[in-house]
Every structure is written in structure tokens, then in C-alpha cells.
Amino acid sequence: MPYLGSEDVVKELKKALCNPHVQADRLRYRNVIQRVIRMPKLDQWGQAEVLNFLLRYQPRSEEELFDILNLLDSFLKSSSPGVVMGATKLFLILAKKFPHVQTDVLVQVKGPLLAACSSESRELCFAALCHVRQILHSLPGHFSSHYKKFFCFYSEPHYIKLQKVEVLCELVNDENVQQVLEELRGYCTDVSADFAQAAIFAIGGIAKTYTDQCVQILTELLGLRQEHITTVVVQTFRDLVWLCPQCTEAVCQALPGCEENIQDSEGKQALIWLLGVHGERIPNAPYVLEDFVENVKSETFPAVKMELLTALLRLFLSRPAECQDMLGRLLHYCIEEEKDMAVRDRGLFYYRLLLAGIDEVKRILCSPKSDPSLGLLEDQAERPVNSWASDFNTLVPVYGKARWATISKYQRAERQGPELPNTASFATPGPLIPEESKETVQELPDSEALMLVPSCQLTAEYFEKTWFSLKVAHQQVFPWRGAVHPDTLQMALQVVNIQTIAMSRAGAHPWKAYLGAQDDTGCLFLTELLLEPESSEMQISVKQNEPRTETLNSFISVLETVLGTIGDIKS
Amino acid sequence: MISQFFILSSKGDPLIYKDFRGDSGGRDVAELFYRKLTGLPGDESPVVMHHDDRHFIHIRHSGLYLVATTSENISPFSLLELLSRLATLLGDYCGSLSEGTISRNVALVYELLDEVLDYGYVQTTSMEMLRNFIQTEAVVSKPFSLFDLSSVGLIVALGAFQFGAETQQSKVAPSSAASRPILTSRSDQSQKNEVFLDVVERLSVLIASNGSLLKVDVQGEIRLKSFLPSGSEMRIGLTEEFCVGKSELRGYGPGIRVDEVSFHSSVLLEEFESHRILRLQPPQGELTVMRYQLSDDLPSPLPFRLFPSVQWDRGSGRLQVYLKLRCDLPPKSQALNVRLHLPLPRGVVSLSQELSGPEQKAELGEGALRWDLPRVQGGSQLSGLFQMDVPGLPGPPGQAPSTSAPLGLGPASLSFELPRHTCSGLQVRFLRLAFRPCGNANPHKWVRHLSHSDAYVIRI
């Protein structure tokens, strides 16, 4: 803290925050806070720091909470965005049981956030936009009346424009939809192809709620006949038809003619899919597909060929007369000349399917053409404020949650990697264990001296022989939800030196795995994991070649920890 | 908490590198940062990037990259603020922030960094504190000359010499006058006593194709750059009709209304309610005294209106755009460096133009039409007729020329500067200094009002 480290008040505050006895004495604590925040030397960096300190404090009662919040209220009006955001975060976290207080705070912080969004510093503007999006996830209507603040300027850098488009897409409501769509339409013809495509996708996102207006705009865009626009519009149509079946008619009318302006793989796939699934409503669908069949030899993307096979077979079911001949030609090409194995296999598969009879083909290929429930699921993503309050005013919203997850996972692996000892010495006492893995360790009971040997290499035959010769030493069930990701599990087990002998594929029913491990005394642990399709429990059976209960117990707790961790990650 | 701080030139050459904690790899991070920045995929933002367990956070300031690295999940707002504060400080100490000034003042910059940050923690950023520690003098490339009249920017001084007596002397100083280093106490007194006060407004406007106003947004700032000794008190008087919020009413007539105001923490507001006077004791250097925002209703008419008419003959692919630009400023004011930018449909090949004045210039570039008007007098009207061929946009043949614009045309955006004009109408009535300098030299006070466009977009 700036020249404040020596200030007695700060020392006292630091001490107070670490000391439960002082915290328990409410008045004394309040006094400390008050003295610190009134300190004239406390500049904005100091204020941000103090707010960060206060995060550690947990008020005991409601009265106490509001008392503290009142003390700190002035920070919300600070002219420095860093302090305002720090205060907001503190308020959100302290008031985690009072949603209306949280909403009030977010209303108060609206002004400073919007000011930061139109700040001269692009970088600050970007960080603010990211936080606006974060708030919108929980309070969708929060910024709706300020939608004009999020219109893009020509001179803004690309990354700000993209964020603004996302924000616009999220705050749309009945009152502003017309203006927002008009603005977005302007972006679709932007010089930058990336930005234009982002705008089109955004319109597609809004179309889930305001279908008619959006489909009309998208259809107009097709009239531009520009490759980069047409391909994205067609992809948007594909997703839209799947989620909102009511717009199928309009989409089908818009499609004819756009095949001339699509060159890339994604766009072609989308168009072919649409022609196949809804071909009976598009008069010239067979002829468009015929063009693709004619040129299949020069087609470079295998994915397009696969899509073409499926689409043509589907169209054949609804319009057999027009498609029979070219389906034959396509199958012939795919089976006889195609070099890509996946495409060839798909061709052969459909050929054999056709041999089985047309009813069989219908039964297999005529899946539902839309699934509106999927869209509803996506909309339900509205999250409570508490789920992100601790991430507020950190780098998490700036990176985006998904990217942050990969970054932090990578970092943890990076940090842990070299520190993990060679033998899985989970039971070595405290100081040697890296900070991060402490949590895992604490869950373990005090297992005496289980040292699993990393180099234990059991062959499958040896395992099988031993497995059948031994009796089950321990059997238990472990709560488990959903499917298993074998790769993750295998990796996790490797870390603790448990070797995977055999494992079923993901999604197999019942799912089984056989594991082997050996400790430093030569004692073997053989394990079977069994997941029955209906039950929500994983059955664990362990066999041991030397009957020693304490090592058995520690082995089981290691195994449980691993399974527990994997289960947590998944859910 | 910052691990490293460095400054890169726009081409990626490291100018300054400082490692505060010694916890992460050496100097090559600067190079790594630049490589990451230039190789970034289009959909990711460059503001925050990461490599291994290190986050790079940077701002771009006058063509330089100011980068901080950290391995903690810290507040982006505070860090970005710190970086811009550093930029301001460096600007204050070196005169202005540019590759040249930084490389001439490397020692000073390191000294400053040492004082501002310790082991990656902020110590202080206040001029007040820092002036006690910074010993190095800034190296200025060319001797500073107050009356370098080749400069374009205008700063008008209010009556400078007596308290309260507003003798409207119209003295003009070049805009570069403010870009000199804050001098330390040891330098001579004669140059010292100057204070620059800028009222700067950024205007962003969106006008619909039928001429109706969709959005007006004014972001205003009162910036002070003081070369006076610290602790000297000054009073800034604003227009008395200045109202904050929708409901407040002051004086006669519509008044000057803003939606939100925030002040720097050192501003004393006792006289603000009654007389609209800000009292403060500014430290040396730059300081944003007040920030304000205004949206949706503007007291004065918009500075520019554009009346476009478009003729679009689909058959022959001929596109004719007639633009009439009216400047609604008061006749005495003028707009400078006006540039109109009009995106065109793809595939425009030729351009023929008829412009209303000889000093104007129009050209095609990057799929857009650019029309430059160096100087536009208030109340004047300018026009340009542009004819283009757009062969790449085939439409249904045999249609009569239509007035509807083809897709891909527009929206037009204008950029300009309005010297001596504020869109909100806010003016600084007076700037009074409540101190007698020790020497005989009277302090010079320079006040400037300026508006410029942030985004001025007109849909067609």
C-alpha cells in the first residue's frame, strides 16, 4: 500500500482482518474500518487495496452488514473506475444473501460503468463492456434503455465492436428491437468481413426471439450476393430452422439462388443440410444438389461430401423420381473412386441401408427436423449474481469464462507439474506438499505408508489370471452421475500411479474398467469399476494379493479422491 | 501487483523494461508480447493476453504500448487506470509522450518507475509526493518557444494579470505550449508560472436516414495542466446556468444541462452549489478536474447536417450521390479538419466529382469515399456531386433509376474539430489564482474550449 504500510491504522486493519477475536468485536472492527477510509492519505490505489482486504470479512448479522455497507457507500461514487468496481465487488459479495441489495448496487454502478464504456481509453472501455456482459447474464433487462450507448463507431477497434455487438444482442427487448436490428443491419455490410459476419450471427441470435423481423433482414442480405455474407446467412438459417421451426417456410423461399455465392466448406454444408432436410418445400432443391454431385470430384472438403450423401438420401425419400439417378451416381463415385475413408464408409453404409429396404431407410434417416427445446435450454442460462460475484473486477470476465477455465487449468498443471514427486506419496506430511494440492490431501485419512510404485507394468494376461485367483477384499459403491470420460479418468489415475489395464469406451452400457497398482512392498491391488446404466452409483471392487487392511484402506481412499475429483470436474 | 512493466514503440522495439519481482523470465517477454499481439486471431482482444502463467495487460498511448505483466488475477480496471496514470506522469515529466521523448529520457523514466512502483506495488502516483524524489531533469529536444506561430491550435488567454479583472486580452499561444515538461524547483522562475485549462468535449451523434436524431452523447472534461508551484489555490468559475440532472433549473432560459458530473477528489465544492465555482489546489502536472456527460437533448443545434440524395441506376450500374453539408455553427465559429467518410458498395471503380470549393478534396480508398474539407465556416453550405460506376452489383435489369440506396452504401461519418466551441454550452467564466508568486512574474493563464467528434454518423 502506498506509503501506508507504516500507518498504524492500516497495520491495525490488517491485524483485525486476520484476527477472529477482533472481528467478533463488532464495534471495534467498525471503528477500524472507519478510521482507515477516512484517512486523508488514502489515494485511489490505497482505496482499491483496502476494499480488497475487506473481502475477507464476513458480517455476522444483517444489521452489521448494512452498517458496513453504509460506511463504504462513498466508494461507489468515486471518480476512479477501479475503486468503484472494487466497491461493487465487495458489496455483491457481502450482500450475497440479499438479492435486492445486489440489484440496488448494480443499478448504482450503471452510471460509472456506462461512462467507462464510452471512455476515451479503448482498453478501459473493453474491460467495462466485458463486465456489462457479465451483469447482463444475470439481469437481462439491466441496460436495455441504454442500448444506444452500445452502438459501434466506425473508428473503433475490432475487439470493441465485437463486444458491443454481443452486448446489443443480449439486451434486446420489445421496445428497442427495431432500432437495434436496424443498427446491426448497418454493420452487416461493413468493410471488415469478420465484423460483418459477427453482426449476422448476432441477428441470428436475436432471431430466436424475434424471428420474423430477423429472417426478413437476413433474406435481404442474401440479395447482396457477396460470398462472405451469403455463407454466414445460410449457416444462421440452418441453426434457426432447427430452433424455430415456424420460420422454415420463409427460409425455404429465400434459399434458391444462393448456391452461386457460396464457396467455403461451412456454408456449403449448411446449404446442403437445408436442401436435404427441407428439400420437399424448395422446388429446385434436386437441381442444386445435382450441381454439387456433378462437381463432387473437384470438391476438396470431405465434410461437404458426407453432408451431400446424407442430404441426397433424405431428399430421395421425399422426391424419389428426381433424385434416384444422381443418388446412384453419387454412391458409385463415393464407393469406387473416393479416397477419403470416412466418405467411402458412409457411402457403403447408405448403400447397404438401401439394400435393406426403403422402410428401414426412412426409419433411420427421418429424424425430427427441428428441436425448439434446445433453444429454450440455451435461454435458461440466466445465472444468479452470486455465481459470478467473486469474479467481478478480475480478469475472468475480460478473458471470458470459457477461456479463463482453460487458462487456469493450464496454469495449475504448469505449477503442479514439476512439484509432484515421482512416487505418489500422498501421505507425506504437510510442508512438502504444494499449496494447491492441500485440499485433496486433507480429504485423505491418515494412511500410514502407502507408496504406489510408478513403474508397475501389469500385463493383461497376468491381471486376468490374478483377478480370477483372488477373492474380493473390498467392495463399495460410489455416487456417480452421468457418463464417464475414460481419457480423463485414465490420466488422473496415472498421476497417482494406478495403471489402467482395460476400459470400456465412453457411453458403453454397462461401463467397466480394470485397474492395477502395486505398492513398494510388492502388494498388488486389482480393481474393477462398474457403472450400471440406470443406477447413479459406481461400484468398486478391489482385490489384493496380500491381506493387509490398512494399505487397502489407503488405496481405496486414493481411488475415491480421484473419482471424486473427476466427478466434480464433470458436474 | 505487477511483475514487469515495459514500453514498446509502435514497431515493437523495447524502449523501457523493468522487472519488479524477478519472478518471471527475462527481457524476451517484451518480444514475446509483441509477437503475440501481432499474431492474434481476429476474434480475440489484445487488451489482456496470457502466456504460460503470465497475463499481459497493455494500453496504447500515442503510438506506444505500455505493458504490465502479472501472474495474479487482479482488477483490470485498477491496472488499466494505473497504466494510463503512468502515461500521464511520463507525459508530464518528459513534456509529451512519444518514442523520441522516452528514448531521450530513459534515466528519468526509470527513476520515475522506481518511485511509483515498488516490488510491483503502487507507492504513489501523486505529483506532490514524486517531486520530492525525482532529481533528473527532462531532456527536451528543441528549445521551447512560446510564440511559435506556425502551430495551428489556438489557446485564448483570459485576463491574466489581476484578480477578478477580466480584461479580455486575446492572446494566442500555440497548442504545443502545454507540451513541455513539468520543471523541477531548481529551474528558472520565469517560465514556471503558467496554467492551462482545457474544456474538451467529445461528441457522438447518430442521425437516421430521415434526418431525425437517434442519439446524441457528449462526454466532456475539464483538464488542467498546471506549472504553478503546488499548493497554490485556484478558483474556476463555470457558467452560472450550469445544471446537473434533469430537474434542476437555474437562471432564465433553457440553461446548460448535463446528466452526470464527477469531480476529481481534490476539488472543493463549497461554492459549487451557489456560484458554480470549483476551488482546488492542483498539484503540478495534468489533472482532470471534472468529467460530465450529456445525452439526448442538446441546447444548441447540431454542428452539421447532411442532406444526401442518391440516384441508383441498377441497369447500367451507375451510382450518383449528391451530398449537401450544412454547418449550423454560429457564423463566427468554424470547424476545422472536417472529413466525411462514406462507405461504398463493393466494386466501385471510377469516381467523378464536382465540389463546391477549390480547397476541398475527394478520393476513393479502402472501399469508401473520403471528402476532406479543411475549414468550414459557421452557417455555410457545401455540396459535392459524386458519380461512380458499380459494375459488380447486378440487379434485375430493365428497372428505372431508383432513389433507394444500394446495400453497402453508407452510413456516412464525419470527423471534425470545433475550436472555441462546446456543444453543451459550458464555458469557463474565469480562472483566478489566489496566490502571489514569489518572483515578479505574473502567472499566465490559458483557457481553451474545444469540441471534437467521437463518432458523427449519418445513415443514408
Short mmCIF file of C-alpha atoms in Angstrom, two decimals, chain B residues 245 277 304 349 399 410:
data_model
loop_
_atom_site.label_atom_id
_atom_site.label_comp_id
_atom_site.label_asym_id
_atom_site.label_seq_id
_atom_site.Cartn_x
_atom_site.Cartn_y
_atom_site.Cartn_z
CA GLY B 245 -29.61 16.34 -13.71
CA ILE B 277 -17.20 27.81 -8.63
CA PHE B 304 -23.55 19.63 -39.04
CA VAL B 349 -14.39 1.55 -59.99
CA GLN B 399 -35.54 -1.06 -63.87
CA GLY B 410 -23.28 4.38 -46.03
#
